[in-house]
Coordinates of C-alpha atoms in Angstrom, one line a residue:
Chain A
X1 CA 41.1 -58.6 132.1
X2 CA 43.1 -57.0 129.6
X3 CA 46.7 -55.5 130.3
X4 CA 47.4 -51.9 129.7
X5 CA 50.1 -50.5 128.4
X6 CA 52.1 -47.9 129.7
X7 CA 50.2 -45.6 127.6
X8 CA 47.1 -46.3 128.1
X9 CA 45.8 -42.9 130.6
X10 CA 46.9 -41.2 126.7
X11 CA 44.8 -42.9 124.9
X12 CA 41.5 -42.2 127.3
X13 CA 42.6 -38.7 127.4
X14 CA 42.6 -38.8 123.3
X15 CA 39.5 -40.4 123.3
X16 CA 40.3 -43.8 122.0
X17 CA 38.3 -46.3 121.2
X18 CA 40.1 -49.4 123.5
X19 CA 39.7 -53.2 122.8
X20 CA 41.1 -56.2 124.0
X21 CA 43.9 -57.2 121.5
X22 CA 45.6 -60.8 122.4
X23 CA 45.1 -60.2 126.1
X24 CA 46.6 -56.0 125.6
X25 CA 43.9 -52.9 126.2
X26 CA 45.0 -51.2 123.0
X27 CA 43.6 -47.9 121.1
X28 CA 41.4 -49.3 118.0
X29 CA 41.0 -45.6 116.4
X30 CA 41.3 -42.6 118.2
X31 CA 38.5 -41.2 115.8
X32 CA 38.0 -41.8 112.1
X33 CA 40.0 -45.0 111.2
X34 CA 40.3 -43.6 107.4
X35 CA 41.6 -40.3 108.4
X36 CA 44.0 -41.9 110.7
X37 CA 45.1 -44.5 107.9
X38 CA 45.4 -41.6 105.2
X39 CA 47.5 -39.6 108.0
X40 CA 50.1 -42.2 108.0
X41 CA 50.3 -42.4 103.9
X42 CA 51.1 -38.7 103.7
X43 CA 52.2 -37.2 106.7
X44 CA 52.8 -39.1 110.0
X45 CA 50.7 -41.5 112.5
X46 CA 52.1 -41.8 116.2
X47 CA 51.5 -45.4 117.0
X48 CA 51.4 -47.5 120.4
X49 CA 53.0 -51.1 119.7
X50 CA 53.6 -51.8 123.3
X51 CA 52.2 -55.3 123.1
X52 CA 54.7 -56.5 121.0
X53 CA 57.0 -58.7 122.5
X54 CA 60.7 -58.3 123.2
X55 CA 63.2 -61.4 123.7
X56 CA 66.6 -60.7 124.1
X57 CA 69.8 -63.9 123.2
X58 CA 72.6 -63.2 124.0
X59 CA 75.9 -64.6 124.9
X60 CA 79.2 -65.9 122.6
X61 CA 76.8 -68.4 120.6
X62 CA 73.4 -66.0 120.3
X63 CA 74.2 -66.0 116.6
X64 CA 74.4 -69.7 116.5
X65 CA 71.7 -70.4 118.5
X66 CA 69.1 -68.1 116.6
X67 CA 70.6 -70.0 112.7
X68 CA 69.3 -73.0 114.5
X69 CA 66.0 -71.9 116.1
X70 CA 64.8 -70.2 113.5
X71 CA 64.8 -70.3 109.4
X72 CA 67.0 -67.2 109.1
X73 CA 70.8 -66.9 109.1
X74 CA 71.2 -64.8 111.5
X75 CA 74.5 -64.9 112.7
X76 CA 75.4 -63.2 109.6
X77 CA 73.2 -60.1 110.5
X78 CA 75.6 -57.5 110.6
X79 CA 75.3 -55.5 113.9
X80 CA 73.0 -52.5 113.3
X81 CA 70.9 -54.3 111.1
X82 CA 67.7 -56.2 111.2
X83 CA 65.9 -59.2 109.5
X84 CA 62.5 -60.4 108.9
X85 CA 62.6 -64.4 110.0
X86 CA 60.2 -66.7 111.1
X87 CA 60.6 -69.7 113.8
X88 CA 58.7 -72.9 112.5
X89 CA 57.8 -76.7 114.6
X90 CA 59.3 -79.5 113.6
X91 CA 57.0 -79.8 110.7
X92 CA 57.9 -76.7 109.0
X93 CA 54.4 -74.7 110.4
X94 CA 55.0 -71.1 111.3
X95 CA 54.8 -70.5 114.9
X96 CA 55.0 -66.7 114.5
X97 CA 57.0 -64.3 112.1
X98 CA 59.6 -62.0 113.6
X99 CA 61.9 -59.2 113.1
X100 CA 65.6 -59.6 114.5
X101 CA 67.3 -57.0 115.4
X102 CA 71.3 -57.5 116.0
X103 CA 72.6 -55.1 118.8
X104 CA 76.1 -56.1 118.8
X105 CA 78.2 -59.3 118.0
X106 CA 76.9 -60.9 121.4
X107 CA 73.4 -59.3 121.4
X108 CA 70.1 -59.6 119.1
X109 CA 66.7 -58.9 120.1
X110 CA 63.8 -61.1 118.7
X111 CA 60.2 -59.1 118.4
X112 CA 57.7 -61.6 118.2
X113 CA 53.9 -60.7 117.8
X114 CA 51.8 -59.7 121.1
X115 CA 49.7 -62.8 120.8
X116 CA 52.6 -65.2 120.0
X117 CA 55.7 -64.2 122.4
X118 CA 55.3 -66.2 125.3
X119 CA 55.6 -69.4 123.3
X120 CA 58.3 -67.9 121.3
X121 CA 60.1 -67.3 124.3
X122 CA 59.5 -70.7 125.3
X123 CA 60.5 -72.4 122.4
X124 CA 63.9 -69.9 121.9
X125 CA 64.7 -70.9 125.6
X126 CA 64.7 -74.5 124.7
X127 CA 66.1 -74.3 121.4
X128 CA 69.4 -72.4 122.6
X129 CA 70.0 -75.1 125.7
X130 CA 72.8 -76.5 124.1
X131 CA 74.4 -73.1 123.3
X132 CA 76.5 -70.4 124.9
X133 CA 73.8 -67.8 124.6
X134 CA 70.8 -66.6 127.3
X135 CA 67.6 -66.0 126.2
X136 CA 65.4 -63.5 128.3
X137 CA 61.8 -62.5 127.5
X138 CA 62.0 -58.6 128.4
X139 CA 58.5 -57.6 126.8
X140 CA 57.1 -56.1 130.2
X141 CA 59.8 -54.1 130.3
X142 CA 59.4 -52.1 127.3
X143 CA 57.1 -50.1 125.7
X144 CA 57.1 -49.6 121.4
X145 CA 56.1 -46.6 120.0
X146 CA 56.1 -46.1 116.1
X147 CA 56.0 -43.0 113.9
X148 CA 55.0 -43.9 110.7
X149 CA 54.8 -41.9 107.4
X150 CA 56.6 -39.9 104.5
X151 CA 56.8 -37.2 107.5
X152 CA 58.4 -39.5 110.7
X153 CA 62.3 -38.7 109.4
X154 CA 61.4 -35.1 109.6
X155 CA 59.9 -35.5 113.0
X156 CA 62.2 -37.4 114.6
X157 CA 65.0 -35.8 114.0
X158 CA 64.1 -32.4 115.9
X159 CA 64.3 -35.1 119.1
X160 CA 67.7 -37.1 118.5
X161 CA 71.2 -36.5 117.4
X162 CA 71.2 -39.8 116.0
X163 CA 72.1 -40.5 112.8
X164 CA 68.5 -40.9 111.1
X165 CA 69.5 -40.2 107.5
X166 CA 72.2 -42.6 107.3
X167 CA 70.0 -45.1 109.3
X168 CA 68.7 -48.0 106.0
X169 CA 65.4 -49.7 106.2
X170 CA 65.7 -52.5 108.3
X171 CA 68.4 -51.5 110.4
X172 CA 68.7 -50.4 114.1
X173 CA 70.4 -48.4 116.5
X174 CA 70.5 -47.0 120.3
X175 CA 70.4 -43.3 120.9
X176 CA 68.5 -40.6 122.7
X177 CA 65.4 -39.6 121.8
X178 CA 64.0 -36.3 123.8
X179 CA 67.1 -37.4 126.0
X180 CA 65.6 -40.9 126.9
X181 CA 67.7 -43.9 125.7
X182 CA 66.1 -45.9 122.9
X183 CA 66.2 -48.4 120.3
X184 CA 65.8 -46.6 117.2
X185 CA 64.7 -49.2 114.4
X186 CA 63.7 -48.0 110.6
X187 CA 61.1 -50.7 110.5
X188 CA 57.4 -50.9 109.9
X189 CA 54.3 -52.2 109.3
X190 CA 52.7 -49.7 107.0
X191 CA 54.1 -49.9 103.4
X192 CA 55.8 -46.3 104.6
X193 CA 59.1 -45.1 106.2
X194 CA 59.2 -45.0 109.7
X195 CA 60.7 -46.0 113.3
X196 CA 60.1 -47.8 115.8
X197 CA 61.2 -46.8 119.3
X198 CA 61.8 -49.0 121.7
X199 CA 62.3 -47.7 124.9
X200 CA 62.2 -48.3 128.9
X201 CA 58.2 -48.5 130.2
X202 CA 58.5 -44.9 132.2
X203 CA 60.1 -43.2 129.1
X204 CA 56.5 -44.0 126.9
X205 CA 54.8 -41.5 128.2
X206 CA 57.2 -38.4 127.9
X207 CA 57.8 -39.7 124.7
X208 CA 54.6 -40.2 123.8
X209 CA 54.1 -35.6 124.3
X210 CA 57.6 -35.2 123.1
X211 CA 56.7 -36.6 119.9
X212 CA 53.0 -35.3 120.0
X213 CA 54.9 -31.9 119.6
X214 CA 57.6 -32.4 117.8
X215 CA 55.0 -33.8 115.0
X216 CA 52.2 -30.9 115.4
X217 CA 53.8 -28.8 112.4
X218 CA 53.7 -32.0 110.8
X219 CA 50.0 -33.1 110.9
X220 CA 51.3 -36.3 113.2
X221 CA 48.2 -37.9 114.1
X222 CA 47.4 -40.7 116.5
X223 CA 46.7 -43.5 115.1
X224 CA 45.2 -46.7 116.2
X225 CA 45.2 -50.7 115.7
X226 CA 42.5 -50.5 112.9
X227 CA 44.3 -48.3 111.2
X228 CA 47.1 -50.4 111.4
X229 CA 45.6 -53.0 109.9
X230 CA 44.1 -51.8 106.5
X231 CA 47.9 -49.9 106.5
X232 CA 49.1 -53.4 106.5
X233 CA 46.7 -55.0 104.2
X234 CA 47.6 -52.2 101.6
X235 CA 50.9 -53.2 101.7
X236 CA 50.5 -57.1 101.4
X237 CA 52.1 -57.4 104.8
X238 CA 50.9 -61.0 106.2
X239 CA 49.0 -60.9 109.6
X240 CA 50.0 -64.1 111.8
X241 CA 46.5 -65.4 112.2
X242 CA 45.1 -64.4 109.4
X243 CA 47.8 -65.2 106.2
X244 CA 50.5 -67.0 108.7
X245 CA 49.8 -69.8 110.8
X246 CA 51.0 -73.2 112.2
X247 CA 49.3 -75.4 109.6
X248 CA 51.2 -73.7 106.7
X249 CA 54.8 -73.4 105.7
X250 CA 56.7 -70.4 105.0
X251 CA 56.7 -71.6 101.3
X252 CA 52.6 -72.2 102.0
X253 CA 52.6 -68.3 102.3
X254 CA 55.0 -67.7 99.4
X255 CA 57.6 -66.2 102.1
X256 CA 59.8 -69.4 101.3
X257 CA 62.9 -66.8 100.6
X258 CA 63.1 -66.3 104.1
X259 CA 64.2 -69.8 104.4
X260 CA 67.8 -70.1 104.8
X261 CA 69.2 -73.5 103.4
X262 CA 72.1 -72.6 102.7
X263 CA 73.1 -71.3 106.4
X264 CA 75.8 -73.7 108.5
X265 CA 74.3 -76.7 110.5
X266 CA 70.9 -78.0 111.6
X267 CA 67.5 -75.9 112.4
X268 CA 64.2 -76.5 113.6
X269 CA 61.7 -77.6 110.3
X270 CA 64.7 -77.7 108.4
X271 CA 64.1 -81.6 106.7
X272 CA 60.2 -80.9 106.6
X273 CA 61.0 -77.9 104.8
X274 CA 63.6 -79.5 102.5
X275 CA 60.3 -82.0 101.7
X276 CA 58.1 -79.4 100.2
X277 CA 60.4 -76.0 99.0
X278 CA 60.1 -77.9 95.8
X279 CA 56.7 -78.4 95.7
X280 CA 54.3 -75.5 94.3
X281 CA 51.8 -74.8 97.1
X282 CA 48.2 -75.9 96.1
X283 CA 47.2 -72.5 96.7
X284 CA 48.9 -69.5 96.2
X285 CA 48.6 -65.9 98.5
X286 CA 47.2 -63.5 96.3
X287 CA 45.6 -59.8 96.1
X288 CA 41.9 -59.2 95.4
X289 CA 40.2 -56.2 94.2
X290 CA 36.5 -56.3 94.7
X291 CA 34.4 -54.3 91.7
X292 CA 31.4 -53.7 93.7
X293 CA 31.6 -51.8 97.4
X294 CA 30.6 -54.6 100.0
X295 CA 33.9 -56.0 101.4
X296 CA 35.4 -59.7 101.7
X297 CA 36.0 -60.7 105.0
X298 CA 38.4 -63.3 106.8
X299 CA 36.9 -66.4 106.4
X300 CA 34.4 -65.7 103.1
X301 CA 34.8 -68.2 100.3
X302 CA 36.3 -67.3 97.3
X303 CA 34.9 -68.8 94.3
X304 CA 35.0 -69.8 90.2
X305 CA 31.6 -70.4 88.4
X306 CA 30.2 -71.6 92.1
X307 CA 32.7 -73.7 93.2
X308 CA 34.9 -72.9 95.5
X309 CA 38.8 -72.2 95.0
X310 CA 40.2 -70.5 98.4
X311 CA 39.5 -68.4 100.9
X312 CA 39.9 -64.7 101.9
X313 CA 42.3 -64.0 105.2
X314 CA 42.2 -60.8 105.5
X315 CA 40.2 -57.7 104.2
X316 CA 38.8 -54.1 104.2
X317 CA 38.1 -51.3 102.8
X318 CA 41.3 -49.5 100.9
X319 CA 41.0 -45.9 101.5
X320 CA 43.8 -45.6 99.2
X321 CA 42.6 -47.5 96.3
X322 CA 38.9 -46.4 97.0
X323 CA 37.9 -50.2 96.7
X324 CA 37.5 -53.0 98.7
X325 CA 40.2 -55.3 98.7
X326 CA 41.6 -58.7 100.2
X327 CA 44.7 -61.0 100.6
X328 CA 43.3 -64.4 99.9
X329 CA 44.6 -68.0 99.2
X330 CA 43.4 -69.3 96.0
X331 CA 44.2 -72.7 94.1
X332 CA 46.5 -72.1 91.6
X333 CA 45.7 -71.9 88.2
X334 CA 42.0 -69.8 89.0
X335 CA 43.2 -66.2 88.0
X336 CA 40.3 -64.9 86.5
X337 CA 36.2 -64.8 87.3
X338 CA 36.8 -64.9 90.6
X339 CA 33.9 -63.7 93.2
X340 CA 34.0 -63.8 97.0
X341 CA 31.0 -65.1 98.5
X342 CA 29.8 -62.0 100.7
X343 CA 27.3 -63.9 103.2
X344 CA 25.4 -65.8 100.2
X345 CA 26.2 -63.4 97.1
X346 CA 28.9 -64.1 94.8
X347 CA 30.8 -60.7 94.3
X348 CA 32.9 -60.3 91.6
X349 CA 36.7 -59.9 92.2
X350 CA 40.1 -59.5 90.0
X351 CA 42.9 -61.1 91.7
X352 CA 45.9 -58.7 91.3
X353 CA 49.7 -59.4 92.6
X354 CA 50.5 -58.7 96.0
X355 CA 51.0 -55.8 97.1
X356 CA 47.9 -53.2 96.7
X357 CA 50.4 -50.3 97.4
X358 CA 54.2 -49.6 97.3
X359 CA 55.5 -46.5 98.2
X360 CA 57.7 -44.2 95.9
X361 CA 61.2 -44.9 97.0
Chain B
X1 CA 28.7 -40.6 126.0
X2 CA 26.5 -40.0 122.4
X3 CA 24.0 -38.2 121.5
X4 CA 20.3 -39.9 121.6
X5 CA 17.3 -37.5 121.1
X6 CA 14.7 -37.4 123.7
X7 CA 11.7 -37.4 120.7
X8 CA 13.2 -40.5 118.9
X9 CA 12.2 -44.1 119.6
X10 CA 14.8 -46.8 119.6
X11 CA 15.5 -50.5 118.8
X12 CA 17.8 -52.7 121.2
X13 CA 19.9 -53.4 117.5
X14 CA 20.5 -49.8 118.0
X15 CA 18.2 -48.0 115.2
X16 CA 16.4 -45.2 116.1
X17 CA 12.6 -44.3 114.9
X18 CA 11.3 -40.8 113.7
X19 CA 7.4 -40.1 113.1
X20 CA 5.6 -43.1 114.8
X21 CA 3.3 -40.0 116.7
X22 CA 1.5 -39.8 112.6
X23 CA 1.4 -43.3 112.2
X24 CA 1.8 -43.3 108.9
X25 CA 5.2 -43.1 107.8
X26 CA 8.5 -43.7 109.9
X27 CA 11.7 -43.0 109.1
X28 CA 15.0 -45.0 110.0
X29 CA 18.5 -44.7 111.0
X30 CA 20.9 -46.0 113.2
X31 CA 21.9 -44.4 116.2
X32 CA 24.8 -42.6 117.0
X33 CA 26.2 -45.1 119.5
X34 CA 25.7 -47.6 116.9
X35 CA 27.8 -45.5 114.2
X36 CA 30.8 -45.2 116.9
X37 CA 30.6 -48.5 117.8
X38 CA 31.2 -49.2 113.7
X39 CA 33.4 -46.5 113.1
X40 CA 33.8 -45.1 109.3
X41 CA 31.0 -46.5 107.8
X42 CA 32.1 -47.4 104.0
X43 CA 29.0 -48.9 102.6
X44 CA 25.6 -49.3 103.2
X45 CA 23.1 -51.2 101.4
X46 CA 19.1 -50.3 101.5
X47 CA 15.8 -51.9 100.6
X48 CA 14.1 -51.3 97.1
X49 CA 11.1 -49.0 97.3
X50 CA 8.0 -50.3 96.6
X51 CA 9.0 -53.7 98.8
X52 CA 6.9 -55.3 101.7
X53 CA 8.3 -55.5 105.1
X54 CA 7.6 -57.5 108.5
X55 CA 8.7 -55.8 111.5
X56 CA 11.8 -57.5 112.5
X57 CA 13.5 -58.5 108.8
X58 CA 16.6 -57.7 108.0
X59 CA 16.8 -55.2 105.2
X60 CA 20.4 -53.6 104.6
X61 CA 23.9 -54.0 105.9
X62 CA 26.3 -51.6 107.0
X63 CA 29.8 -52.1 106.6
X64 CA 32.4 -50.1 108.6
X65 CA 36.4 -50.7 108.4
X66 CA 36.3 -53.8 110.8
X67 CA 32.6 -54.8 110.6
X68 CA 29.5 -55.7 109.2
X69 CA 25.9 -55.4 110.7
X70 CA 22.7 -55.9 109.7
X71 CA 19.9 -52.9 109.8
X72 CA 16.4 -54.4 110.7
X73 CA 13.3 -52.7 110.8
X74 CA 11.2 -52.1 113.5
X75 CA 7.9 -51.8 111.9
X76 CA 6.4 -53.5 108.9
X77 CA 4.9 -52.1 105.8
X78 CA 5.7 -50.8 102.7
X79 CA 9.5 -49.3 101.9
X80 CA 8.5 -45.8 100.5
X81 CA 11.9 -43.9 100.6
X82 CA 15.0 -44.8 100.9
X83 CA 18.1 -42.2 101.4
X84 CA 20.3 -42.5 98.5
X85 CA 22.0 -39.7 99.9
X86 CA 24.0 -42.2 102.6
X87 CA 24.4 -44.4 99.6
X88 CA 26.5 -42.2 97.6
X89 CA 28.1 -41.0 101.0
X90 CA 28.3 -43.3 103.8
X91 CA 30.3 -40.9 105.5
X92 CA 26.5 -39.5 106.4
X93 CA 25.9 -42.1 109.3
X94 CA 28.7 -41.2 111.2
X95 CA 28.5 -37.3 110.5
X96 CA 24.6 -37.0 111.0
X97 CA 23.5 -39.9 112.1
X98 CA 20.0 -38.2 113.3
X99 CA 19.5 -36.2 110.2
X100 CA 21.0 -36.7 106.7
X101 CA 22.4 -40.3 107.5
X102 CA 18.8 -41.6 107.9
X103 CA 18.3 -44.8 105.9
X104 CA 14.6 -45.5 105.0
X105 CA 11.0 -44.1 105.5
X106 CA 8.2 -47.5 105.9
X107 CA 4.9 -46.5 105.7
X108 CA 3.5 -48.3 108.7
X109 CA 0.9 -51.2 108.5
X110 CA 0.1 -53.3 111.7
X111 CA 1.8 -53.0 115.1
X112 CA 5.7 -51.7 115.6
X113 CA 7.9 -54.1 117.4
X114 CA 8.4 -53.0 121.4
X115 CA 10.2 -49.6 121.4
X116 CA 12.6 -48.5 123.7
X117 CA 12.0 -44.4 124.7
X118 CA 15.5 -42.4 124.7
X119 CA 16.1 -42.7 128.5
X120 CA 15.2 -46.7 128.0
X121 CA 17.8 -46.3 125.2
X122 CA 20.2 -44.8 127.1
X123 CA 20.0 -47.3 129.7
X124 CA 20.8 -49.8 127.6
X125 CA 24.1 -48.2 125.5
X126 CA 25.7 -47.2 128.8
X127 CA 25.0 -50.9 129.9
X128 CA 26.8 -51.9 127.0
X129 CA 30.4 -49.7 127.0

């Protein structure tokens, strides 16, 4: 059986479409996916995140024992501010990417992804033994909610006193929202401003109408996991599973400036890494733009004159580009006549840098 | 619950069949269950006219945001229409599925495979969610 979230009587009420997501009950699409996804790119989306996990370190050494579990240097997060990392094995293959959050000089918060967090809990627990600093997996205690889009500033801020304008991308801070205490975070996974609440399981729901209302003059929609998704893909954001996983490097993924070198001491992957940071990648991650209207899928070959030269990890229909597209890996040197084998016909593809769509700043 | 006409027939891979009472020519969509089960469908892909079908080929593809899925047809014959309306507009099989998101019209030669009557249909998509 799937687990629920907190929210999860909302989304029946809205009419969501629910499906089992890493062992979460979570809203696929509340109605049309597209309008949902074009919703976020120019107004607002309300999104449930619940299932994302929360692991708290703490303690005099958290700093120190985060710089040596994971490829970041963390301890020189500035409190307030947040990091996109990774932790890695021994061998330098991504267990899971993350986003750090430091609360204060003694406190960080890990998020880890819903299907990964136990073992990154696991492996954080082990990794700080040797330090001053107390890691606690606290993911069933709170819910995430996200409001997403050019719009979300506008929203929020008729609910909190906070400081939102003078809150940077990537940073965090605690306030009240609607009068519940959250962790306000100007993070995302859209390609658009936004924040990410963090707050205490019974608060979701309040929150949940509070910001329902707040975003009605706003055209805030609901928006689900699907939407998510091609939101994520539009933005070359990497999917663990799909462009991450434990049989490639952070340098595999072309991520390799989130390794830390450089950073005091010893960390997990750090000599593996070392090996191959060098090293170009056989394959490279790149951006494909199909020219015809049948879509590349995870898994679907992607080939030159027959033969095949990668493979596609993720893919979809971009309602904002009007085309198909797809992240796929792709030996290097094959730029051009690329097609994507579409369940036995060769489709023809330009490959494009990463990503399909950046906002205006 | 969706809708699913009483004077329609219906195919367990969730198509639905108009005009087998003539037995002539048929025409061919999928159902609305099918369409929410997709969700925006973004492509869909039809057999030429003038082709020769068995009952139980694969002859298109639908493609919604997550998914792909094949559209069989229930009868065999020859392909006499096909709607390029829900061509140019996908949008049509999730707005209409019943009307102007039909897909193709066969006309009919030989035996249909075993149809499911709308209650029989029914039965069978609330077995399902």
């Amino acid at each position: 059986m799937s687990r629920p979230t907190p929210l999860r009587e909302i989304h029946e009420s809205l009419g969501a479409t629910l499906t089992d997501f890493a062992g979460w009950l979570m809203p696929l699409r509340y109605g049309s996916e597209s309008a949902e996804h074009n919703a976020v790119r120019q107004a607002a989306g309300l999104f449930d995140l619940s299932h994302m996990g929360e692991i708290f370190v703490t303690g005099p050494q958290a700093g120190q024992a985060l710089d040596y579990a994971l490829v970041g240097h963390l301890s020189a997060l500035a409190p307030g501010r947040a990091r996109y990392t990774m932790i890695v094995n021994e061998r330098g293959g991504v267990l899971d990417d993350l986003i750090v959050y430091r609360l204060g000089d003694e406190e960080f918060m890990v998020v880890a992804n819903a299907s990964n967090y136990e073992k990154v809990g696991e492996e954080l627990k082990n990794r700080a033994k040797s330090y001053n600093a107390v890691v606690e997996d606290r993911s069933e205690q709170y819910a995430l909610i996200a409001v997403q889009g050019p719009r979300a500033q506008e929203i929020l801020v008729t609910l909190t006193d906070a400081d939102l304008a003078g809150l940077k991308y990537y940073a965090g801070l605690p306030g009240l929202v609607d009068g519940r205490q959250a962790l306000i975070a100007r993070t995302g996974y859209t390609g658009e401003d936004g924040f990410e609440l963090f707050v205490a399981n019974q608060d979701a729901v309040p929150l949940w109408h509070a910001l329902t209302e707040a975003g009605r003059p706003y055209e805030l929609r609901a928006a689900g996991l699907s939407s998510r998704d091609t939101l994520r893909l539009e933005a070359g954001m990497p999917l663990y599973g799909n462009e991450l996983g434990v049989e490639l490097t952070p340098f595999d993924a072309g991520l390799g400036r989130v390794v830390k070198f450089d950073k005091p001491g010893d960390f997990v992957g750090r000599s593996a890494l070392e090996a191959v940071k060098d090293t170009p990648p056989r394959r490279r991650l790149v951006g494909l733009v199909a020219r015809g209207r049948r879509v590349p899928r995870h898994g679907y070959p992607v080939t030159k004159d027959g033969a095949v030269v990668g493979e596609v990890t993720s893919g979809a229909p971009s309602q904002t580009l009007g085309k198909p597209i797809a992240m796929a890996y792709v030996d290097n040197g094959a730029d051009a006549g690329l097609a994507v084998d579409i369940r036995g016909s060769h489709e023809p593809m330009d490959l494009i840098e990463l990503p399909f769509y950046r906002r205006n700043k | 619950m969706s809708n699913i006409p009483d004077e329609l027939s219906y195919t367990k891979e969730h198509e639905w069949v108009a005009g087998l009472d003539d037995g002539i020519t048929v025409t061919i969509g999928i159902t609305a269950y099918a369409a929410e089960a997709l969700g925006d469908v973004v492509f869909v892909q039809l057999p030429e006219v003038g082709s020769t079908v068995e009952a139980g080929d694969s002859v298109g593809e639908v493609e919604s945001t997550k998914s792909v899925s094949e559209i069989y047809t229930p009868v065999g014959g020859e392909i006499v229409e096909v709607n390029q309306a829900v061509v140019d507009d996908p949008s049509l099989a999730n707005s209409d599925s019943y009307g102007d998101g039909w897909m193709f019209r066969v006309r009919v030669e030989g035996d249909p495979e075993d149809l499911l009557t709308a209650e029989e249909y029914s039965a069978l998509t609330s077995g399902e969610s």
